[in-house]
Structure formats: structure tokens, C-alpha cells
Amino acid sequence: MLHGSHLQGQNLVTNNVSVVEGETAIISCRVKNNDDSVIQLLNPNRQTIYFRDVRPLKDSRFQLVNFSDNELLVSLSNVSLSDEGRYVCQLYTDPPQEAYADITVLVPPGNPILESREEIVSEGNETEITCTAMGSKPASTIKWMKGDQPLQGEATVEELYDRMFTVTSRLRLTVSKEDDGVAVICIIDHPAVKDFQAQKYLEVQYKPEVQIVVEFPEGLTREGENLELTCRAKGKPQPHQINWLKVDDDFPSHAVITGSDLFIENLNKSFNGTYRCVASNLVGEAYDDYILYVYDVLTTTPPPTNTTISAFQDSRADGAPQKIDHAVIGGIVAVVVFAMLCLLIVLGRYFARHKGTYFTHEAKGADDAADADTAIINAEGGHNNSDDKKEYYI
């Protein structure tokens, strides 16, 4: 039972009451400074329920709880909608005094009805869930939660008889694979009930998640050794097909595929390239890549290119394959640049040496000259005398 506002008429005091249908309401008539005046309680039809401590009305649901000079306290059990209305506390004075107590009857809704447009949804698609709270007074408010995330639905209210209402809320949401198994909860908010809710667990189908795992070797893939790869694929429903292929090239003739495993023995450099595992189910397909680079037997440096490439199912599953081994191209470019640097160093040393020899012999006639004129004459004389001065190119 819920008490409402406080009302006062001179010496009389009473309270409004809200009560759930079927429960008990308490009606109170209290008197301040009573001078032995008579207190009585009237129903909405102004029929006397109690006159002092006597009940003239033959409705046995009304029972006296307490009577004194200052209070008349009456209970009304098994309250129904017909009991709703304004009750009158009356004090026989001159003139008579009255105070009014309004009884409001609350009717809780029936169990919430939760319905889905479809039981199973594919990721990326929209689904619709409806929740109905039937026959309540006042109208219910419906809230939605997905896990711990509040969502907003669209509500419609239908008015029935006797100020009764049915409320339906529609929730539309686009699902992802992370929503699989998450609870969608319809919460009914009504003053007559607490924690009134219904829930449904989403069932979402999604395309596979693919990962290539290197079972052997643990380190570098060298010539003459074996390679063993396993393709792990998970989806809902489980992938019904797993295929291996080599991107932009023929598959090695002696490669062995057993279910989701790929085995290649006696590796050589002709096997270099991108190996792809493709998994598919009813929702779609996805893949993962492994880039193989076979090293020489004596190579001890860490592998720069032997790695798996994530499939990025959302963006690459239907896209073009990866065609270029960037690491290999980077290595070739580095070798070419190094070779060009070595060539430039050798040519620089060669030309520097020849140029130095030429100037040394050319200036030989001026080594002992006293002045510039003598140096020119000596130099010219050197040119004319081919027997004495010769130039050598080394």
C-alpha cells in the first residue's frame, strides 16, 4: 500500500492511497483537538461505511482497525477497480467538516510476451524483437537492455476498458558475431511490480575466422627440410569446407593435403610464394595467408618473410589476393644498391689515381724554376723534348 499527499480540512486530516488490485487499503481519518464530535467514513457514493465504531454498510471487506476520539482507521481488503474513487471523512460539528481520501487502484501487467521476427540471424543483418505488457493500469513503460547496454525501442499504447492499457515495444538492431549468446532483456516499469522482465538470447551466425599455424619447423625454413601447416577455422555454423591454394602459382605437385593440414617435404626455392587457406560456411568465406621463403642450408639469420598474414575477413575475404612478396623485392633492391656503391668506389679510386699521375709529370718542369716565366719555359721545353720527359698512365 502506498500513501500519497497529505490533506487537511480544519481539524480533519486524511491521506490519498494507492493500492494494488487484490491487496488491502488503509483509510485513515484523524482529528486534531476533538471536542467529542462524531467521526464517520463515507464511500464514493456517500454511503456510511463506519459511524464511530459501528459499520452500517454490509460489505465485510471493510474492517475497523482502530477507533478513538482522535482517529478512525479502516481497512479495505481485496481491493478491486470498482473500489476506486473519493472517500469522505466527516466530523459532526457545526458546521460539519469533511476531508477527502482518493483511492487509486493499480493493476499490474501480465507476464511480458517476448517475440522475435527470426530465431537465427546472420551477422550484419537486422532483426526485430517485440515485448508486450498486457492489461495494466496505468500504462507500463518498457525498457530494453542488450547485455549491460541500454537500447531504445519504439512503443505503442492501446487503451482498453476501465482505463486499462496494453503496451507493445519494438526493438530493431543490427547484430554482429560478438552478439552471439548475448541476452536481450525487456524490462517492465510499473508502480505495481518490481523487477518484471523477460529475456532472449541472440543466436548469430557468422563467417569463419581463419588462422594458419606453423607446426614444423620452429625456425627457418631451409632447403631440404619439410614444412607442415595447419589451418584453424572457426565459425557459426562450423566451416563445411577448407581449401588450400598457392596464390598466382601452381601448387607443388608433391604437396600433401590432409583435411586442414598442408605438408610439403624436401623444400627448395621454387616453392617460395604465398599459400592460402580458405574456409567457408553458409554465411560466407574467409582466408589466411602464409608467405614461404626457403633459405639456404647455412643461413642463420632470423626469417624476415616466413609468416602468416591475417585474413581480415571483413575487408579481404572477397578481395584480390596478395600478389607481391615485398620482403623479397626489398632484399633485391638492397643488393643492387650495395653493388652500385661498390662500383662507384672502385671507379673513384681508379680515376683519382690516373689524374694524380698526369699532373705530377706535367708539372715536373716547374719543380726547380725560380719564377713563373722560367717554369713556363721549362714546361714547354719538357713538351718538346720527348726523350727526356715522358708521361705514364698507370
Coordinates of C-alpha atoms in Angstrom, one line a residue:
M1 CA 0.0 0.0 0.0
L2 CA 1.3 3.4 -1.0
H3 CA 0.3 6.7 0.8
G4 CA 0.0 9.9 -1.2
S5 CA -0.4 13.5 -0.4
H6 CA -1.5 15.0 3.0
L7 CA -4.9 16.6 3.0
Q8 CA -6.4 18.8 5.8
G9 CA -9.9 20.4 6.4
Q10 CA -9.7 22.4 9.6
N11 CA -9.4 19.8 12.3
L12 CA -9.7 16.7 10.0
V13 CA -6.6 15.1 8.3
T14 CA -6.5 12.1 5.9
N15 CA -4.3 10.7 3.1
N16 CA -4.6 9.6 -0.5
V17 CA -4.0 5.9 -1.1
S18 CA -2.5 3.9 -4.0
V19 CA -3.1 0.1 -3.7
V20 CA -2.5 -2.8 -6.0
E21 CA -5.6 -4.7 -7.1
G22 CA -6.3 -7.6 -4.7
E23 CA -4.4 -6.1 -1.8
T24 CA -5.5 -4.1 1.2
A25 CA -6.0 -0.4 1.5
I26 CA -5.9 1.5 4.8
I27 CA -8.2 4.6 5.1
S28 CA -7.4 7.0 8.0
C29 CA -9.5 9.8 9.4
R30 CA -7.6 11.8 12.1
V31 CA -9.0 14.6 14.3
K32 CA -7.0 17.4 15.9
N33 CA -8.4 18.9 19.2
N34 CA -11.6 16.9 19.0
D35 CA -14.4 18.1 21.3
D36 CA -16.3 14.8 21.4
S37 CA -17.7 15.3 17.9
V38 CA -18.7 12.1 16.0
I39 CA -16.4 10.8 13.2
Q40 CA -17.8 8.8 10.3
L41 CA -16.4 7.4 7.0
L42 CA -18.4 7.6 3.7
N43 CA -17.7 5.7 0.4
P44 CA -17.6 7.4 -3.1
N45 CA -21.4 7.1 -3.2
R46 CA -21.6 8.8 0.2
Q47 CA -22.9 5.7 1.9
T48 CA -21.8 5.5 5.5
I49 CA -19.1 2.8 6.0
Y50 CA -18.4 3.5 9.7
F51 CA -20.3 5.7 12.1
R52 CA -17.9 5.9 15.1
D53 CA -17.1 2.2 15.6
V54 CA -20.3 0.9 14.0
R55 CA -20.4 -0.4 10.4
P56 CA -23.8 0.2 8.8
L57 CA -22.5 -1.0 5.4
K58 CA -22.8 -4.7 4.9
D59 CA -19.6 -5.0 2.9
S60 CA -17.4 -7.2 5.2
R61 CA -14.3 -6.3 3.4
F62 CA -14.3 -3.1 5.5
Q63 CA -12.9 -3.7 8.9
L64 CA -12.2 -1.5 11.9
V65 CA -8.5 -1.2 12.6
N66 CA -8.7 1.5 15.3
F67 CA -11.2 3.8 16.8
S68 CA -10.7 6.7 19.4
D69 CA -11.8 10.2 19.9
N70 CA -9.0 11.3 17.6
E71 CA -8.9 8.6 14.9
L72 CA -11.0 6.3 12.8
L73 CA -8.8 3.7 11.0
V74 CA -10.5 1.3 8.5
S75 CA -9.1 -1.4 6.2
L76 CA -10.5 -2.4 2.9
S77 CA -9.3 -5.9 1.8
N78 CA -9.3 -7.5 -1.7
V79 CA -9.4 -4.1 -3.4
S80 CA -11.0 -4.1 -6.9
L81 CA -11.2 -1.4 -9.6
S82 CA -14.8 -0.7 -8.5
D83 CA -13.5 0.5 -5.2
E84 CA -11.5 3.3 -6.8
G85 CA -12.8 6.8 -6.0
R86 CA -13.0 9.6 -3.4
Y87 CA -13.8 8.6 0.2
V88 CA -15.0 11.1 2.8
C89 CA -14.0 11.6 6.4
Q90 CA -16.8 13.6 8.1
L91 CA -16.8 15.3 11.5
Y92 CA -20.1 16.2 13.0
T93 CA -19.5 19.8 14.1
D94 CA -21.4 23.0 13.4
P95 CA -21.0 23.3 10.5
P96 CA -19.8 19.7 9.6
Q97 CA -16.2 19.3 8.5
E98 CA -15.0 17.0 5.7
A99 CA -11.7 15.7 4.3
Y100 CA -11.2 13.6 1.3
A101 CA -9.1 10.5 0.6
D102 CA -8.7 9.3 -3.0
I103 CA -8.1 5.6 -3.5
T104 CA -6.2 4.7 -6.7
V105 CA -6.2 1.1 -7.7
L106 CA -3.1 -0.2 -9.6
V107 CA -3.4 -3.2 -11.9
P108 CA -0.1 -4.9 -12.8
P109 CA 0.5 -6.1 -16.3
G110 CA 0.5 -9.7 -17.3
N111 CA 3.8 -11.6 -17.8
P112 CA 5.7 -9.8 -20.6
I113 CA 5.5 -11.6 -24.0
L114 CA 8.8 -11.6 -25.9
E115 CA 8.7 -12.4 -29.6
S116 CA 11.4 -12.4 -32.4
R117 CA 11.0 -12.0 -36.1
E118 CA 13.5 -14.7 -36.6
E119 CA 15.3 -17.1 -34.3
I120 CA 18.6 -17.2 -36.0
V121 CA 20.3 -14.0 -37.5
S122 CA 23.3 -13.7 -39.8
E123 CA 26.0 -11.1 -38.8
G124 CA 25.4 -7.7 -40.3
N125 CA 21.6 -8.3 -40.7
E126 CA 18.8 -6.5 -38.8
T127 CA 16.4 -8.3 -36.5
E128 CA 13.3 -7.2 -34.7
I129 CA 12.1 -8.2 -31.2
T130 CA 8.8 -7.2 -29.7
C131 CA 7.8 -7.1 -26.0
T132 CA 4.2 -6.7 -24.9
A133 CA 2.9 -5.8 -21.4
M134 CA -0.8 -6.5 -21.4
G135 CA -3.7 -5.1 -19.3
S136 CA -2.1 -2.7 -16.8
K137 CA -3.3 0.4 -15.0
P138 CA -1.7 2.8 -15.5
A139 CA 0.2 2.0 -18.8
S140 CA 3.5 0.3 -18.4
T141 CA 6.8 1.7 -19.6
I142 CA 9.1 -0.8 -21.4
K143 CA 12.9 -0.5 -21.4
W144 CA 15.5 -2.6 -23.3
M145 CA 19.0 -3.9 -22.5
K146 CA 21.5 -5.8 -24.6
G147 CA 23.9 -7.2 -22.1
D148 CA 24.7 -4.1 -20.0
Q149 CA 24.0 -1.7 -22.8
P150 CA 20.6 0.2 -22.8
L151 CA 18.7 0.3 -26.1
Q152 CA 15.8 2.4 -27.3
G153 CA 12.6 0.7 -28.6
E154 CA 9.5 2.2 -30.3
A155 CA 6.4 1.9 -28.1
T156 CA 2.7 1.8 -28.9
V157 CA -0.1 2.2 -26.3
E158 CA -3.5 0.7 -26.7
E159 CA -6.3 1.8 -24.3
L160 CA -8.7 -0.9 -23.2
Y161 CA -11.7 -0.8 -20.8
D162 CA -11.7 0.8 -17.4
R163 CA -8.6 2.8 -18.1
M164 CA -6.6 -0.4 -18.7
F165 CA -3.7 -0.3 -21.2
T166 CA -1.6 -2.7 -23.3
V167 CA 1.8 -1.5 -24.3
T168 CA 4.0 -3.0 -27.1
S169 CA 7.6 -2.0 -27.7
R170 CA 9.5 -2.9 -30.9
L171 CA 13.3 -3.1 -30.9
R172 CA 15.3 -3.2 -34.1
L173 CA 19.0 -3.9 -34.0
T174 CA 21.8 -4.9 -36.4
V175 CA 23.8 -7.9 -35.0
S176 CA 27.5 -8.8 -35.1
K177 CA 29.2 -12.0 -34.3
E178 CA 30.0 -10.6 -30.9
D179 CA 26.3 -10.6 -30.1
D180 CA 26.0 -14.4 -30.4
G181 CA 24.8 -15.6 -27.0
V182 CA 24.2 -12.1 -25.6
A183 CA 20.9 -11.6 -23.7
V184 CA 18.3 -9.0 -24.9
I185 CA 16.2 -8.1 -21.9
C186 CA 12.7 -6.5 -21.9
I187 CA 12.2 -4.6 -18.6
I188 CA 8.6 -3.6 -17.5
D189 CA 8.4 -0.5 -15.4
H190 CA 5.2 -0.2 -13.5
P191 CA 4.3 1.1 -9.9
A192 CA 2.6 -2.2 -9.1
V193 CA 5.5 -4.5 -9.8
K194 CA 9.3 -4.7 -9.4
D195 CA 12.0 -6.5 -11.4
F196 CA 9.4 -7.6 -14.0
Q197 CA 11.3 -8.7 -17.1
A198 CA 11.8 -11.2 -19.9
Q199 CA 14.9 -12.0 -21.9
K200 CA 16.0 -13.8 -25.0
Y201 CA 19.5 -14.9 -26.0
L202 CA 20.6 -13.9 -29.5
E203 CA 21.7 -16.6 -31.9
V204 CA 24.0 -15.1 -34.5
Q205 CA 25.6 -16.9 -37.4
Y206 CA 28.9 -15.6 -38.7
K207 CA 31.5 -16.5 -41.4
P208 CA 34.7 -18.3 -40.4
E209 CA 37.7 -16.9 -38.6
V210 CA 40.8 -18.4 -40.1
Q211 CA 44.4 -18.8 -38.8
I212 CA 47.3 -20.7 -40.3
V213 CA 49.6 -22.3 -37.7
V214 CA 53.2 -23.5 -38.4
E215 CA 53.6 -26.9 -36.9
F216 CA 57.1 -27.5 -38.4
P217 CA 59.8 -26.2 -38.5
E218 CA 60.1 -24.0 -35.4
G219 CA 62.8 -21.7 -37.0
L220 CA 63.9 -21.0 -40.6
T221 CA 62.5 -23.0 -43.5
R222 CA 65.7 -24.3 -45.2
E223 CA 66.3 -26.2 -48.4
G224 CA 65.8 -29.9 -48.0
E225 CA 63.6 -29.6 -44.9
N226 CA 59.9 -30.3 -44.5
L227 CA 57.0 -27.8 -43.9
E228 CA 53.8 -28.6 -42.1
L229 CA 51.0 -26.1 -41.7
T230 CA 47.6 -26.4 -40.0
C231 CA 44.6 -24.3 -40.9
R232 CA 42.3 -23.5 -37.9
A233 CA 38.9 -22.3 -38.9
K234 CA 36.0 -21.4 -36.6
G235 CA 32.6 -20.1 -37.5
K236 CA 28.9 -20.5 -36.9
P237 CA 27.9 -22.8 -38.3
Q238 CA 31.2 -24.6 -38.4
P239 CA 33.0 -24.3 -41.8
H240 CA 31.9 -27.1 -44.1
Q241 CA 34.8 -26.7 -46.5
I242 CA 38.5 -25.9 -46.1
N243 CA 40.7 -25.5 -49.2
W244 CA 44.5 -24.8 -49.7
L245 CA 45.9 -23.0 -52.7
K246 CA 49.0 -21.1 -53.8
V247 CA 48.4 -17.5 -54.8
D248 CA 49.1 -16.8 -58.5
D249 CA 51.0 -20.1 -59.0
D250 CA 50.6 -23.8 -59.3
F251 CA 50.6 -25.9 -56.1
P252 CA 53.7 -28.1 -55.6
S253 CA 53.0 -31.4 -57.2
H254 CA 54.1 -33.5 -54.2
A255 CA 52.4 -31.3 -51.5
V256 CA 50.0 -33.4 -49.4
I257 CA 46.7 -32.0 -48.0
T258 CA 45.0 -33.9 -45.3
G259 CA 41.9 -32.2 -44.1
S260 CA 43.0 -28.8 -42.8
D261 CA 46.8 -29.8 -42.8
L262 CA 49.3 -29.0 -45.5
F263 CA 52.6 -31.0 -45.8
I264 CA 55.5 -30.2 -48.2
E265 CA 58.7 -32.3 -48.0
N266 CA 62.2 -31.5 -49.3
L267 CA 61.7 -27.8 -49.7
N268 CA 63.5 -25.8 -52.4
K269 CA 63.4 -22.2 -53.6
S270 CA 60.9 -23.0 -56.3
F271 CA 58.3 -23.4 -53.6
N272 CA 58.6 -19.8 -52.5
G273 CA 55.3 -17.9 -52.6
T274 CA 52.0 -17.2 -50.7
Y275 CA 50.0 -20.2 -49.5
R276 CA 46.4 -19.6 -48.7
C277 CA 43.8 -21.4 -46.6
V278 CA 40.2 -20.6 -47.5
A279 CA 37.3 -21.7 -45.2
S280 CA 33.6 -21.2 -45.9
N281 CA 30.2 -21.8 -44.4
L282 CA 26.6 -20.8 -45.1
V283 CA 27.3 -17.2 -44.2
G284 CA 30.4 -16.6 -46.3
E285 CA 34.1 -17.4 -46.6
A286 CA 37.4 -16.0 -45.2
Y287 CA 41.1 -16.9 -45.5
D288 CA 44.5 -16.6 -44.0
D289 CA 47.9 -16.4 -45.9
Y290 CA 51.3 -17.9 -45.2
I291 CA 54.3 -16.4 -47.1
L292 CA 57.0 -19.1 -47.6
Y293 CA 60.6 -18.2 -48.2
V294 CA 63.1 -21.1 -48.4
Y295 CA 66.6 -20.2 -47.1
D296 CA 69.9 -21.7 -47.9
V297 CA 71.0 -24.6 -45.7
L298 CA 73.7 -22.5 -43.9
T299 CA 71.5 -19.4 -43.3
T300 CA 71.3 -18.5 -39.6
T301 CA 69.6 -15.0 -39.7
P302 CA 66.0 -14.7 -38.4
P303 CA 63.3 -15.2 -41.1
P304 CA 62.0 -11.8 -42.4
T305 CA 59.3 -13.2 -44.6
N306 CA 58.1 -16.6 -43.3
T307 CA 54.9 -15.5 -41.6
T308 CA 51.1 -15.8 -41.7
I309 CA 49.1 -12.9 -42.9
S310 CA 45.8 -12.2 -41.1
A311 CA 42.8 -12.7 -43.4
F312 CA 40.9 -9.5 -42.3
Q313 CA 37.7 -11.3 -43.1
D314 CA 35.6 -8.2 -43.3
S315 CA 37.7 -6.5 -45.9
R316 CA 39.8 -9.2 -47.7
A317 CA 37.6 -12.3 -47.8
D318 CA 36.1 -11.3 -51.1
G319 CA 39.0 -9.1 -52.4
A320 CA 42.0 -9.7 -54.6
P321 CA 44.9 -12.0 -53.4
Q322 CA 48.2 -10.6 -52.3
K323 CA 50.5 -10.9 -55.3
I324 CA 53.8 -9.3 -54.3
D325 CA 56.3 -10.5 -51.8
H326 CA 57.5 -7.1 -50.6
A327 CA 60.3 -8.5 -48.4
V328 CA 61.9 -10.3 -51.4
I329 CA 61.7 -7.2 -53.5
G330 CA 63.3 -5.2 -50.7
G331 CA 66.2 -7.6 -50.4
I332 CA 66.8 -7.4 -54.2
V333 CA 66.8 -3.6 -54.1
A334 CA 69.3 -3.7 -51.2
V335 CA 71.7 -6.0 -53.1
V336 CA 71.5 -3.8 -56.2
V337 CA 72.2 -0.6 -54.3
F338 CA 75.1 -2.2 -52.5
A339 CA 76.7 -3.4 -55.8
M340 CA 76.3 0.1 -57.3
L341 CA 78.1 1.7 -54.3
C342 CA 80.9 -0.8 -54.6
L343 CA 81.3 0.0 -58.3
L344 CA 81.4 3.8 -57.6
I345 CA 84.1 3.4 -55.0
V346 CA 86.3 1.3 -57.4
L347 CA 85.8 3.8 -60.3
G348 CA 86.6 6.7 -58.0
R349 CA 89.8 5.3 -56.8
Y350 CA 90.8 4.4 -60.4
F351 CA 90.3 7.9 -61.8
A352 CA 91.8 9.6 -58.8
R353 CA 95.0 7.6 -59.3
H354 CA 95.3 8.4 -63.0
K355 CA 94.6 12.1 -62.5
G356 CA 97.3 12.3 -59.9
T357 CA 99.9 10.7 -62.2
Y358 CA 99.1 13.1 -65.0
F359 CA 99.5 16.3 -63.0
T360 CA 102.7 15.1 -61.3
H361 CA 104.5 14.5 -64.6
E362 CA 103.0 17.6 -66.3
A363 CA 104.3 19.9 -63.5
K364 CA 107.7 18.3 -63.3
G365 CA 109.4 21.0 -65.4
A366 CA 108.4 23.6 -63.0
D367 CA 109.7 22.0 -59.9
D368 CA 113.1 23.8 -60.0
A369 CA 112.0 27.1 -61.6
A370 CA 113.0 30.3 -59.8
D371 CA 110.0 32.2 -61.1
A372 CA 106.8 31.8 -63.2
D373 CA 108.5 32.6 -66.6
T374 CA 111.2 30.1 -66.0
A375 CA 108.5 27.5 -65.1
I376 CA 106.6 28.1 -68.3
I377 CA 109.8 27.8 -70.4
N378 CA 110.8 24.6 -68.6
A379 CA 107.3 23.2 -69.1
E380 CA 107.4 23.9 -72.8
G381 CA 110.8 22.6 -73.1
G382 CA 109.6 19.5 -71.4
H383 CA 107.0 19.0 -74.1
N384 CA 109.4 19.5 -76.9
N385 CA 111.9 17.0 -75.5
S386 CA 110.1 13.8 -75.7
D387 CA 113.2 11.8 -75.0
D388 CA 113.8 13.4 -71.5
K389 CA 110.2 13.7 -70.2
K390 CA 107.6 11.1 -70.6
E391 CA 104.2 10.6 -69.1
Y392 CA 103.0 7.3 -67.8
Y393 CA 99.5 6.2 -67.2
I394 CA 99.1 3.6 -64.6

